[in-house]
Every structure is written in C-alpha cells, then in structure tokens.
Amino acid sequence: TGLKICTAIVLEGKDMPDALAQKVTEVLGELTPQRLEIVKKLPRNSMGKLMRHKLVERFSNKPVQSG
C-alpha cells in the first residue's frame, strides 16, 4: 500500500489531543500525517539521539484510523 506517515507527539502542559490535531491540520493542510500518536516520551539512546527505528517498530503494526 505504500508509506504511511505517522507523527509521535509528546504533550506538555494542558495541550489537548483534539485541539492539537486540528492545529496540525490547519498548519500543514495536505501534508498532515495520516496518524498522530500521543506518547509519554520519545525513545532516545544514551547520547540523547532519537531512536526512530523504535517508533517504527511500535507503530508499524497499528492500523491507520481514518477521519
């Protein structure tokens, strides 16, 4: 089926997932990711670098939610 774009987001403060999704759509328009995932923290190695492969492993088997 091709590549599916997913964005992992760490919420800080009182950000609301629905409001955030709406803002992302407003700002990015057609480039909006097909899925937004809220996470408590992003996986990082001992040097503080983002471990993208861990995100791919975590979300690659989850179905894309439409709407």
Tab-separated table of N, CA and C in Angstrom:
chain	number	residue	atom	x	y	z
A	1	THR	N	0.809	-1.208	0.000
A	1	THR	CA	0.000	0.000	0.000
A	1	THR	C	0.844	1.261	0.000
A	2	GLY	N	2.101	1.160	0.320
A	2	GLY	CA	2.943	2.345	0.330
A	2	GLY	C	3.231	2.836	1.727
A	3	LEU	N	3.941	3.924	1.779
A	3	LEU	CA	4.369	4.516	3.038
A	3	LEU	C	3.228	5.269	3.698
A	4	LYS	N	3.041	5.038	4.995
A	4	LYS	CA	2.044	5.754	5.787
A	4	LYS	C	2.784	6.658	6.761
A	5	ILE	N	2.409	7.918	6.807
A	5	ILE	CA	3.084	8.872	7.671
A	5	ILE	C	2.397	8.914	9.024
A	6	CYS	N	3.194	8.754	10.081
A	6	CYS	CA	2.706	8.802	11.455
A	6	CYS	C	3.614	9.762	12.217
A	7	THR	N	3.019	10.584	13.062
A	7	THR	CA	3.782	11.508	13.884
A	7	THR	C	3.578	11.154	15.346
A	8	ALA	N	4.680	11.010	16.089
A	8	ALA	CA	4.609	10.765	17.527
A	8	ALA	C	4.830	12.095	18.234
A	9	ILE	N	3.928	12.427	19.156
A	9	ILE	CA	3.958	13.723	19.824
A	9	ILE	C	3.960	13.520	21.332
A	10	VAL	N	4.817	14.274	22.012
A	10	VAL	CA	4.834	14.308	23.470
A	10	VAL	C	4.101	15.574	23.880
A	11	LEU	N	3.006	15.404	24.612
A	11	LEU	CA	2.232	16.556	25.066
A	11	LEU	C	2.842	17.138	26.329
A	12	GLU	N	2.905	18.467	26.381
A	12	GLU	CA	3.390	19.156	27.566
A	12	GLU	C	2.300	20.100	28.043
A	13	GLY	N	2.170	20.214	29.320
A	13	GLY	CA	1.176	21.136	29.866
A	13	GLY	C	-0.229	20.647	29.632
A	14	LYS	N	-1.084	21.566	29.199
A	14	LYS	CA	-2.508	21.260	29.067
A	14	LYS	C	-2.938	21.096	27.613
A	15	ASP	N	-2.003	20.759	26.739
A	15	ASP	CA	-2.357	20.535	25.336
A	15	ASP	C	-3.407	19.436	25.246
A	16	MET	N	-4.394	19.650	24.394
A	16	MET	CA	-5.457	18.668	24.192
A	16	MET	C	-5.245	17.986	22.843
A	17	PRO	N	-5.310	16.654	22.798
A	17	PRO	CA	-5.070	15.941	21.540
A	17	PRO	C	-5.962	16.405	20.386
A	18	ASP	N	-7.260	16.637	20.637
A	18	ASP	CA	-8.155	17.063	19.555
A	18	ASP	C	-7.780	18.442	19.035
A	19	ALA	N	-7.481	19.354	19.953
A	19	ALA	CA	-7.085	20.704	19.550
A	19	ALA	C	-5.763	20.668	18.794
A	20	LEU	N	-4.867	19.815	19.249
A	20	LEU	CA	-3.577	19.680	18.579
A	20	LEU	C	-3.751	19.136	17.167
A	21	ALA	N	-4.568	18.111	17.016
A	21	ALA	CA	-4.813	17.529	15.691
A	21	ALA	C	-5.409	18.567	14.747
A	22	GLN	N	-6.319	19.378	15.258
A	22	GLN	CA	-6.930	20.421	14.429
A	22	GLN	C	-5.886	21.457	14.012
A	23	LYS	N	-5.013	21.847	14.935
A	23	LYS	CA	-3.982	22.836	14.623
A	23	LYS	C	-2.997	22.292	13.600
A	24	VAL	N	-2.619	21.027	13.743
A	24	VAL	CA	-1.709	20.403	12.778
A	24	VAL	C	-2.332	20.428	11.386
A	25	THR	N	-3.608	20.107	11.301
A	25	THR	CA	-4.310	20.121	10.018
A	25	THR	C	-4.353	21.531	9.439
A	26	GLU	N	-4.614	22.531	10.273
A	26	GLU	CA	-4.644	23.919	9.815
A	26	GLU	C	-3.295	24.352	9.263
A	27	VAL	N	-2.225	23.991	9.959
A	27	VAL	CA	-0.886	24.436	9.573
A	27	VAL	C	-0.350	23.658	8.371
A	28	LEU	N	-0.537	22.341	8.371
A	28	LEU	CA	0.069	21.503	7.332
A	28	LEU	C	-0.827	21.209	6.136
A	29	GLY	N	-2.121	21.374	6.306
A	29	GLY	CA	-3.038	21.124	5.199
A	29	GLY	C	-2.905	19.723	4.638
A	30	GLU	N	-2.605	19.625	3.339
A	30	GLU	CA	-2.498	18.327	2.663
A	30	GLU	C	-1.328	17.485	3.170
A	31	LEU	N	-0.372	18.118	3.835
A	31	LEU	CA	0.798	17.392	4.337
A	31	LEU	C	0.565	16.804	5.731
A	32	THR	N	-0.653	16.912	6.235
A	32	THR	CA	-0.978	16.393	7.558
A	32	THR	C	-0.714	14.890	7.613
A	33	PRO	N	-0.015	14.434	8.666
A	33	PRO	CA	0.220	12.989	8.804
A	33	PRO	C	-1.095	12.229	8.874
A	34	GLN	N	-1.072	10.988	8.422
A	34	GLN	CA	-2.275	10.162	8.445
A	34	GLN	C	-2.639	9.744	9.852
A	35	ARG	N	-1.677	9.819	10.757
A	35	ARG	CA	-1.936	9.403	12.130
A	35	ARG	C	-1.078	10.222	13.082
A	36	LEU	N	-1.670	10.656	14.179
A	36	LEU	CA	-0.950	11.307	15.263
A	36	LEU	C	-1.001	10.382	16.467
A	37	GLU	N	0.142	10.072	17.027
A	37	GLU	CA	0.218	9.213	18.204
A	37	GLU	C	0.755	10.031	19.374
A	38	ILE	N	0.047	10.007	20.490
A	38	ILE	CA	0.479	10.699	21.688
A	38	ILE	C	1.325	9.718	22.501
A	39	VAL	N	2.539	10.123	22.848
A	39	VAL	CA	3.438	9.278	23.630
A	39	VAL	C	3.888	10.036	24.877
A	40	LYS	N	4.266	9.299	25.918
A	40	LYS	CA	4.751	9.935	27.144
A	40	LYS	C	6.153	10.490	26.955
A	41	LYS	N	6.967	9.754	26.205
A	41	LYS	CA	8.316	10.231	25.887
A	41	LYS	C	8.785	9.565	24.610
A	42	LEU	N	9.732	10.185	23.948
A	42	LEU	CA	10.302	9.639	22.725
A	42	LEU	C	11.492	8.761	23.097
A	43	PRO	N	11.675	7.639	22.394
A	43	PRO	CA	12.808	6.762	22.701
A	43	PRO	C	14.123	7.407	22.269
A	44	ARG	N	15.048	7.473	23.186
A	44	ARG	CA	16.356	8.072	22.896
A	44	ARG	C	17.459	7.143	23.392
A	45	ASN	N	18.607	7.217	22.726
A	45	ASN	CA	19.744	6.405	23.158
A	45	ASN	C	20.517	7.155	24.244
A	46	SER	N	21.615	6.591	24.697
A	46	SER	CA	22.385	7.198	25.784
A	46	SER	C	23.000	8.549	25.403
A	47	MET	N	23.109	8.818	24.114
A	47	MET	CA	23.630	10.106	23.636
A	47	MET	C	22.517	11.135	23.457
A	48	GLY	N	21.265	10.713	23.684
A	48	GLY	CA	20.134	11.625	23.551
A	48	GLY	C	19.554	11.690	22.149
A	49	LYS	N	20.057	10.855	21.249
A	49	LYS	CA	19.548	10.856	19.874
A	49	LYS	C	18.262	10.046	19.780
A	50	LEU	N	17.344	10.533	18.950
A	50	LEU	CA	16.068	9.864	18.747
A	50	LEU	C	16.281	8.510	18.077
A	51	MET	N	15.641	7.478	18.629
A	51	MET	CA	15.737	6.132	18.066
A	51	MET	C	14.510	5.893	17.186
A	52	ARG	N	14.584	6.377	15.942
A	52	ARG	CA	13.450	6.315	15.015
A	52	ARG	C	12.970	4.887	14.788
A	53	HIS	N	13.901	3.950	14.730
A	53	HIS	CA	13.519	2.563	14.472
A	53	HIS	C	12.599	2.029	15.567
A	54	LYS	N	12.741	2.522	16.793
A	54	LYS	CA	11.849	2.093	17.876
A	54	LYS	C	10.427	2.593	17.628
A	55	LEU	N	10.301	3.807	17.090
A	55	LEU	CA	8.978	4.331	16.755
A	55	LEU	C	8.355	3.535	15.619
A	56	VAL	N	9.154	3.192	14.630
A	56	VAL	CA	8.657	2.388	13.506
A	56	VAL	C	8.172	1.039	14.023
A	57	GLU	N	8.967	0.403	14.883
A	57	GLU	CA	8.566	-0.888	15.449
A	57	GLU	C	7.261	-0.760	16.228
A	58	ARG	N	7.150	0.294	16.991
A	58	ARG	CA	5.978	0.476	17.853
A	58	ARG	C	4.700	0.726	17.068
A	59	PHE	N	4.782	1.516	16.017
A	59	PHE	CA	3.568	1.940	15.319
A	59	PHE	C	3.323	1.275	13.977
A	60	SER	N	4.247	0.501	13.466
A	60	SER	CA	4.079	-0.070	12.126
A	60	SER	C	2.967	-1.107	12.060
A	61	ASN	N	2.632	-1.755	13.148
A	61	ASN	CA	1.597	-2.785	13.139
A	61	ASN	C	0.219	-2.265	13.541
A	62	LYS	N	0.127	-0.993	13.905
A	62	LYS	CA	-1.155	-0.429	14.301
A	62	LYS	C	-1.912	0.037	13.062
A	63	PRO	N	-3.199	-0.208	12.996
A	63	PRO	CA	-3.978	0.250	11.825
A	63	PRO	C	-4.104	1.763	11.804
A	64	VAL	N	-4.181	2.316	10.613
A	64	VAL	CA	-4.387	3.753	10.447
A	64	VAL	C	-5.863	4.044	10.677
A	65	GLN	N	-6.133	5.039	11.524
A	65	GLN	CA	-7.514	5.429	11.803
A	65	GLN	C	-7.911	6.538	10.841
A	66	SER	N	-9.014	6.361	10.174
A	66	SER	CA	-9.474	7.385	9.234
A	66	SER	C	-10.374	8.369	9.943
A	67	GLY	N	-10.418	9.608	9.387
A	67	GLY	CA	-11.311	10.611	9.917
A	67	GLY	C	-10.695	11.366	10.979
